[in-house]
Short mmCIF file of C-alpha atoms and ligand atoms in Angstrom, two decimals:
data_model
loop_
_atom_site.label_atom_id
_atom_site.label_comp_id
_atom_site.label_asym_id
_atom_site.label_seq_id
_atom_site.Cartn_x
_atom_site.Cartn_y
_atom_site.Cartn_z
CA UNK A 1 165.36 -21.39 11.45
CA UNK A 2 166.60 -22.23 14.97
CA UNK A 3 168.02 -19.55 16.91
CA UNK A 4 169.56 -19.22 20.80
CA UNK A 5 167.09 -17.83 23.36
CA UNK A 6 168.81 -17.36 27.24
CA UNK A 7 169.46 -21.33 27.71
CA UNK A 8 167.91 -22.98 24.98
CA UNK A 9 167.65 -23.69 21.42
CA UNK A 10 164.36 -23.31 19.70
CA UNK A 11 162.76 -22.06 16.38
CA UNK A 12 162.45 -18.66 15.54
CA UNK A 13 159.20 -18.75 15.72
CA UNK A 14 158.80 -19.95 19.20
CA UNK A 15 161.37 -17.45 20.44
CA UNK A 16 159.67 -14.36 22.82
CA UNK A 17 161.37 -11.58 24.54
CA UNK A 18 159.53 -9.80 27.47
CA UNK A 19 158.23 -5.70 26.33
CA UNK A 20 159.93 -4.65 29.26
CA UNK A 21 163.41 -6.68 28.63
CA UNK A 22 165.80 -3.74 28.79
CA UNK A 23 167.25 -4.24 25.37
CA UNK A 24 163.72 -3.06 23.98
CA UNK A 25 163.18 -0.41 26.30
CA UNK A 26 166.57 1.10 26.28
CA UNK A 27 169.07 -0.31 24.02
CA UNK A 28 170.85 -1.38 27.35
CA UNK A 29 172.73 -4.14 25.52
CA UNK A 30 176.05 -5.09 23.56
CA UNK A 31 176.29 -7.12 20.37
CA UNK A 32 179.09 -8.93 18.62
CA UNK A 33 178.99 -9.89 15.22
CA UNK A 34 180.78 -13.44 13.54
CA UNK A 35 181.59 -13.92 10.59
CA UNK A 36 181.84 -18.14 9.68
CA UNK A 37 183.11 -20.01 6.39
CA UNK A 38 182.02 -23.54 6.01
CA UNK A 39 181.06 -23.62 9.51
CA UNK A 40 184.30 -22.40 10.91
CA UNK A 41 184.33 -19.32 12.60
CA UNK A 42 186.75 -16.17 11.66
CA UNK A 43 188.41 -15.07 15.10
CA UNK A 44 186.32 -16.24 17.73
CA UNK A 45 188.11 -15.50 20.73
CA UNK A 46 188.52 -11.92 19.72
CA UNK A 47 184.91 -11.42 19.40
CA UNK A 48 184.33 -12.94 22.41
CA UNK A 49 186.50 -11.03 24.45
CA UNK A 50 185.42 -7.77 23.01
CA UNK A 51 182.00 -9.39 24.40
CA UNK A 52 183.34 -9.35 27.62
CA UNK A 53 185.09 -6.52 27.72
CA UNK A 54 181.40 -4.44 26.15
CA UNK A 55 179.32 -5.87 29.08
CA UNK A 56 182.20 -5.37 31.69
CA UNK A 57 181.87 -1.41 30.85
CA UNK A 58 178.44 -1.60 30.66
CA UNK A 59 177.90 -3.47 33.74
CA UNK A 60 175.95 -6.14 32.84
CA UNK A 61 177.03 -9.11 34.57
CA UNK A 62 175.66 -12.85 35.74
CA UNK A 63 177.12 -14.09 32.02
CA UNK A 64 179.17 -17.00 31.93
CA UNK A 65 181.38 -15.76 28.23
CA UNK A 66 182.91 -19.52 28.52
CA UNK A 67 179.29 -20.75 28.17
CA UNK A 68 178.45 -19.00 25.06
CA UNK A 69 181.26 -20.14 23.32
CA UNK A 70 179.59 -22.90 21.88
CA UNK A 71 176.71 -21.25 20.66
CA UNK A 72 177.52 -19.81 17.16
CA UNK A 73 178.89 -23.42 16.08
CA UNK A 74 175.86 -24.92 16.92
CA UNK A 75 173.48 -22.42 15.25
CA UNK A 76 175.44 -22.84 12.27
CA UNK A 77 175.14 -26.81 12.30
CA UNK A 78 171.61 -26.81 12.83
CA UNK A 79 171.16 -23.92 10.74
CA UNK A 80 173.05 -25.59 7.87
CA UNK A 81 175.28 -22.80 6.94
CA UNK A 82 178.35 -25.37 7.26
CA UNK A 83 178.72 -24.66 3.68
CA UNK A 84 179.62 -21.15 2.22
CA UNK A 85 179.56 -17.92 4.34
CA UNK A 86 177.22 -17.18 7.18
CA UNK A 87 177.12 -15.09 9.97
CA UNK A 88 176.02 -15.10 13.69
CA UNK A 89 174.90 -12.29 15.82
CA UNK A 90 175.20 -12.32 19.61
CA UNK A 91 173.01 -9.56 21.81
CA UNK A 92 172.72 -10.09 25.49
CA UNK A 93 170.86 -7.18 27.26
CA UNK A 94 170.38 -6.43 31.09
CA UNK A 95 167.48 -8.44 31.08
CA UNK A 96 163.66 -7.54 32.12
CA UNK A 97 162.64 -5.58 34.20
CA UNK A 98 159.97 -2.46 35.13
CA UNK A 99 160.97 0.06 33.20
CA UNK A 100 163.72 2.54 35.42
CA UNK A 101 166.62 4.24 34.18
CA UNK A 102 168.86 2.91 37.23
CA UNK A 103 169.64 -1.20 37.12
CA UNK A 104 167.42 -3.42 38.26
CA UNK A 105 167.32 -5.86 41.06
CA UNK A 106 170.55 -7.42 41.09
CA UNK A 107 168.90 -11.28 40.51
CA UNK A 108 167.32 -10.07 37.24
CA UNK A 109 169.16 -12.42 33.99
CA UNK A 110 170.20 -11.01 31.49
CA UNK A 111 169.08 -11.85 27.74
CA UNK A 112 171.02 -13.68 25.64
CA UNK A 113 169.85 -13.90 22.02
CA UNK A 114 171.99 -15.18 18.93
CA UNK A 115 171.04 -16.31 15.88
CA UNK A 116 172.94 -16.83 12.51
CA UNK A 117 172.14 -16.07 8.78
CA UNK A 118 173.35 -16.58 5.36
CA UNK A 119 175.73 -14.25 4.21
CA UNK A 120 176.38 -13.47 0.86
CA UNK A 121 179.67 -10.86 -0.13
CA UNK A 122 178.92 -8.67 -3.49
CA UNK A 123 182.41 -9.79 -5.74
CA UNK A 124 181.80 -6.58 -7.93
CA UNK A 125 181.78 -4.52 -4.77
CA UNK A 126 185.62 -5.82 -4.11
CA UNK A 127 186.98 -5.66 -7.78
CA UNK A 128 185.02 -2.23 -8.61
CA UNK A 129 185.20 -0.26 -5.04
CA UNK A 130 182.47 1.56 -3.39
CA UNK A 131 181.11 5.06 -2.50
CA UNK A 132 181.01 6.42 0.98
CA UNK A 133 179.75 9.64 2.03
CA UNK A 134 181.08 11.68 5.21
CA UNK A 135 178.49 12.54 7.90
CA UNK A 136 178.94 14.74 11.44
CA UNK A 137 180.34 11.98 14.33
CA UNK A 138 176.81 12.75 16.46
CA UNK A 139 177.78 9.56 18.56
CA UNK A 140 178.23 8.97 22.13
CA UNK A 141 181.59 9.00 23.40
CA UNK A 142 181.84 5.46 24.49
CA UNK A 143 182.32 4.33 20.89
CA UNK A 144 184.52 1.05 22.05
CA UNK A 145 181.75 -0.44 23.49
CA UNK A 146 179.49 -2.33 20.97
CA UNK A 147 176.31 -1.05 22.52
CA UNK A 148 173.01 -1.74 20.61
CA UNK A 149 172.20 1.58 20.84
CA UNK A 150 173.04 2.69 17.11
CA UNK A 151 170.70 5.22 16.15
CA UNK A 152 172.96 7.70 14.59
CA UNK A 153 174.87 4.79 13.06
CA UNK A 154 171.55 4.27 11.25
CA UNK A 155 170.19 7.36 10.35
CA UNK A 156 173.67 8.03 8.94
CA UNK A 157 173.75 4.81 6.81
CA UNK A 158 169.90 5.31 5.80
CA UNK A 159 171.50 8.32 4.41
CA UNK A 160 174.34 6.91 2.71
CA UNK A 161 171.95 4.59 1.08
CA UNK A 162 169.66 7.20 -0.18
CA UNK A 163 172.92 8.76 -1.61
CA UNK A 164 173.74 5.48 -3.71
CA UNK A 165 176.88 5.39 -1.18
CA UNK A 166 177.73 2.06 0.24
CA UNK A 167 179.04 3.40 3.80
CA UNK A 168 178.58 6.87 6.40
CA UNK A 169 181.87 7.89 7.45
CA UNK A 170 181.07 9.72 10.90
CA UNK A 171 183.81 13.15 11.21
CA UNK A 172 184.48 14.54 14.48
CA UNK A 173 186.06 18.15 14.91
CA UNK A 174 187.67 17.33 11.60
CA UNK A 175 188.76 13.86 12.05
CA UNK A 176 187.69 11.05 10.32
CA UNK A 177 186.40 8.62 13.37
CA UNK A 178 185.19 5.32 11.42
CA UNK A 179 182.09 4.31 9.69
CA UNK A 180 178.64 3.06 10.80
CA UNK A 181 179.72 -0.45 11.05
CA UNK A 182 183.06 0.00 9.78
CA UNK A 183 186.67 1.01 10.20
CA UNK A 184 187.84 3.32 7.98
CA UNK A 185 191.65 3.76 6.63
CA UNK A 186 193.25 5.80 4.27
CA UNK A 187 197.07 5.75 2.49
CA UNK A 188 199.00 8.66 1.92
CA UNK A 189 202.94 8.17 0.32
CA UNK A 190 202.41 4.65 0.83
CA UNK A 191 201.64 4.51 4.36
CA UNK A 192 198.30 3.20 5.84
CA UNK A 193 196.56 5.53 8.27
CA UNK A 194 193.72 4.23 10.59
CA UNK A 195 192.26 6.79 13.47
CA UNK A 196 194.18 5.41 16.60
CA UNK A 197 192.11 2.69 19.51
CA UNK A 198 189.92 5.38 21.89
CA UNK A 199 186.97 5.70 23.10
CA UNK A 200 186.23 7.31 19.73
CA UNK A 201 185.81 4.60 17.56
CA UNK A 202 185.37 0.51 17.89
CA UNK A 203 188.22 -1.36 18.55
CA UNK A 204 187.36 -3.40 15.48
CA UNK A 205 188.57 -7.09 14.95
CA UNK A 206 188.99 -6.29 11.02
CA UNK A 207 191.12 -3.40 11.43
CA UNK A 208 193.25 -5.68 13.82
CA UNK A 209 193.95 -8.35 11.27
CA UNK A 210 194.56 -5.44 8.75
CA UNK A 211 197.56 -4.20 11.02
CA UNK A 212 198.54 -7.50 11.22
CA UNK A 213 198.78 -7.92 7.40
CA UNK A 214 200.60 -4.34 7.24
CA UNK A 215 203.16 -5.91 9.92
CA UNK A 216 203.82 -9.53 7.99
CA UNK A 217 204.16 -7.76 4.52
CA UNK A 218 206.56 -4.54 5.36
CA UNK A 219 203.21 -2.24 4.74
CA UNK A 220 203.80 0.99 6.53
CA UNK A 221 201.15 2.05 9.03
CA UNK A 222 200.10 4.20 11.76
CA UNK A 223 197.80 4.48 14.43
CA UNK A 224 196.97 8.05 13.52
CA UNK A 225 193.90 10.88 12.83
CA UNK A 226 192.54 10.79 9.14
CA UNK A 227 191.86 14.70 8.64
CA UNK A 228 188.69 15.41 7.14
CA UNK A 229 190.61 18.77 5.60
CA UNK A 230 193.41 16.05 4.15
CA UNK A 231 190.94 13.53 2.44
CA UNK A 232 191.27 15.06 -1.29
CA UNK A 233 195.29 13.91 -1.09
CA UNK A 234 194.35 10.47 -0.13
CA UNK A 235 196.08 8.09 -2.51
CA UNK A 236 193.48 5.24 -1.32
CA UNK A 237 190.70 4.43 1.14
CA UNK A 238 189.19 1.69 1.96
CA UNK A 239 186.26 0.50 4.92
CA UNK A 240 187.04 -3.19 6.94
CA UNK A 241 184.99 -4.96 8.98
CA UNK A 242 183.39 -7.96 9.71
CA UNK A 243 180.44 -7.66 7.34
CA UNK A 244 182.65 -5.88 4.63
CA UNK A 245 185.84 -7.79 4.72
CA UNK A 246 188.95 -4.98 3.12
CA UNK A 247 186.59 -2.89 0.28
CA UNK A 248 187.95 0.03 -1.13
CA UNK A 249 186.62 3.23 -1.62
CA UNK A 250 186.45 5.16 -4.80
CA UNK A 251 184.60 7.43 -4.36
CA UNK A 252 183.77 10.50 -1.05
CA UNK A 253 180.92 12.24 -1.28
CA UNK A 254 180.55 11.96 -5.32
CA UNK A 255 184.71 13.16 -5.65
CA UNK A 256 186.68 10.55 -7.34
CA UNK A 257 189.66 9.16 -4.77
CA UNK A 258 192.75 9.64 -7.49
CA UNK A 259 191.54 7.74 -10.47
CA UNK A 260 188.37 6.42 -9.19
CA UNK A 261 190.00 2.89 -9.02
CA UNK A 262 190.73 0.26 -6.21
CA UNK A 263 194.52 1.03 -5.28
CA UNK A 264 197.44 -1.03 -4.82
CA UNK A 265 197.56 -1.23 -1.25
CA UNK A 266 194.44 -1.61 -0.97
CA UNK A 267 194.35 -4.60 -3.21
CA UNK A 268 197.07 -6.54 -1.26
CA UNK A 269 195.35 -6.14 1.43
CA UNK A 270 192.23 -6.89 0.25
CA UNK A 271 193.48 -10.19 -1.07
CA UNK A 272 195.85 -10.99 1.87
CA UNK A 273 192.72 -10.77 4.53
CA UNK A 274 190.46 -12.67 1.78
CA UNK A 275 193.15 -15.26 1.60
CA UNK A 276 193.34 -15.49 5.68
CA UNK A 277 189.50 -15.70 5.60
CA UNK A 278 188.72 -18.27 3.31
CA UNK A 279 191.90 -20.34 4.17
CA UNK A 280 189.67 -23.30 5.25
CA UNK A 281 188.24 -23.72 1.86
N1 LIG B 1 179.88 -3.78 13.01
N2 LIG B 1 182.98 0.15 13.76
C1 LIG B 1 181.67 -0.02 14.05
C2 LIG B 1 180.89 1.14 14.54
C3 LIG B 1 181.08 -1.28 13.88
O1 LIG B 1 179.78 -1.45 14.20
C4 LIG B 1 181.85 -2.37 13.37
C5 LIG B 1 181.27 -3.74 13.18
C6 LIG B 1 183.19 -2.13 13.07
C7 LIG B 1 184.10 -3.22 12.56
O2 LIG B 1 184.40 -4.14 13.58
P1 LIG B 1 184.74 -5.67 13.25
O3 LIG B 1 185.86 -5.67 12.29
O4 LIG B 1 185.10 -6.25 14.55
O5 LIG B 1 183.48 -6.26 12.65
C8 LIG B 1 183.73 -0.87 13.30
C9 LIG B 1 179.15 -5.02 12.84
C10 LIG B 1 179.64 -5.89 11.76
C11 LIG B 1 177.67 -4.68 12.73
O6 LIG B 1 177.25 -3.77 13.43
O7 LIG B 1 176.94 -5.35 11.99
#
């Protein structure tokens, strides 16, 4: 397996980060994930200007973003993932350095790390739906930026697992935020509701194209709080995001969402962004 190490491709296996590189020491990094089919990647630019936008609030700088734009097209070549689905993760941290809380020396590179895998969707997952369980929204409140720091996003999707549940979906004073690596939307009379862009949740790419369906097919939408209180009159749910595509939910916390079934909304959807996806097969 070949991944990307700072300015170089090597093998896996040949690839070292520093103990003191920031990333390890303090999560002081962003991420970006890609999805690719047949070796062409879904949305690029988006995910690279989220990239740029993630270390810009972070202040990390001394990265080049038109530089790295090559990178995930490469990996996948001499990966060869040019057939079928794949994916390719980005992380660039603030580099290393001693370990102190405030930045280091201003010359100090950052890390830039990418490497890209096989990805394989679950079919049954799409046509059956999938459980999700809610959790408390113990998160930061810089949500937009995709920081690698995502310890409650884990512990809350450990827990999900151990539930049988697919997905966490994190609740703030009552609202319904988003999930651990997820966006999170819900219909009620026929209109889709997704918690609106802020600082609360990630601006995800996913949820984007899934406005963008809503607007080319006449399917109502708003920008607006999911109440936790409100969830039992859902007519349909459903999680999007890079690594889920449009699945519904059937299921919150082991209650049935109306008849337990993927709903119609959700299905167009669902089939519109697969369609949009895998339109270069
Ligand atoms: N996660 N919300 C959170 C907290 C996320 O981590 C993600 C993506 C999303 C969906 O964003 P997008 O549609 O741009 O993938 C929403 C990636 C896939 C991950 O952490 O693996």
């Amino acid at each position: 397996m070949k991944v990307f190490l700072n300015s170089e491709f090597m093998s896996r296996d040949e690839a070292r980060i520093s103990p003191d590189d920031r990333g390890f020491l303090f999560s002081d990094g962003a991420y970006e994930v890609i999805r690719s089919i047949n070796g062409k990647l879904f949305r690029p630019e988006e995910h690279f200007s989220r990239l740029e936008r993630s270390l810009r609030e972070l202040r990390i700088s001394g990265i080049e973003i038109e530089s790295l734009k090559q990178i995930p097209e490469k990996l996948i070549a001499y990966n060869d993932l040019t057939d079928g689905d794949a994916t390719v993760y980005i992380q660039i941290t603030r580099g290393e350095a001693p370990r102190k809380h405030a930045f280091p020396d201003r010359r100090t590179a950052p890390t830039i790390y990418a490497c890209a895998s096989v990805f394989c969707p679950i079919r049954e997952k799409f046509q059956k739906g999938v459980k999700i369980i809610l959790v408390p929204d113990t998160r930061w409140s810089r949500c937009d930026i995709k920081s690698v720091a995502l310890l409650p996003n884990i512990l809350a999707n450990q827990q999900a697992k151990e539930s049988g549940a697919e997905e966490a979906v994190f609740v703030r004073n009552g609202t319904v935020t988003e999930g651990t690596h997820t966006n999170f939307c819900a219909v009620y009379g026929g209109e889709l509701l997704t918690h609106p862009l802020s600082n609360r949740i990630l601006g995800g790419i996913t949820r984007n194209v899934v406005l963008d369906i809503c607007r080319e097919q006449n399917i109502p939408f708003r920008e607006f709080p999911v109440f936790e209180g409100e969830l039992r009159a859902a007519e349909e749910m459903m999680i999007v995001g890079t690594t889920t595509d449009v699945m519904p939910v059937v299921e919150v916390d082991g209650r049935r969402v109306k008849d337990g079934k993927p709903g119609p909304i959700t299905r167009k959807l669902m089939e519109a962004f697969q369609k949009m996806v895998y339109r270069s097969r």
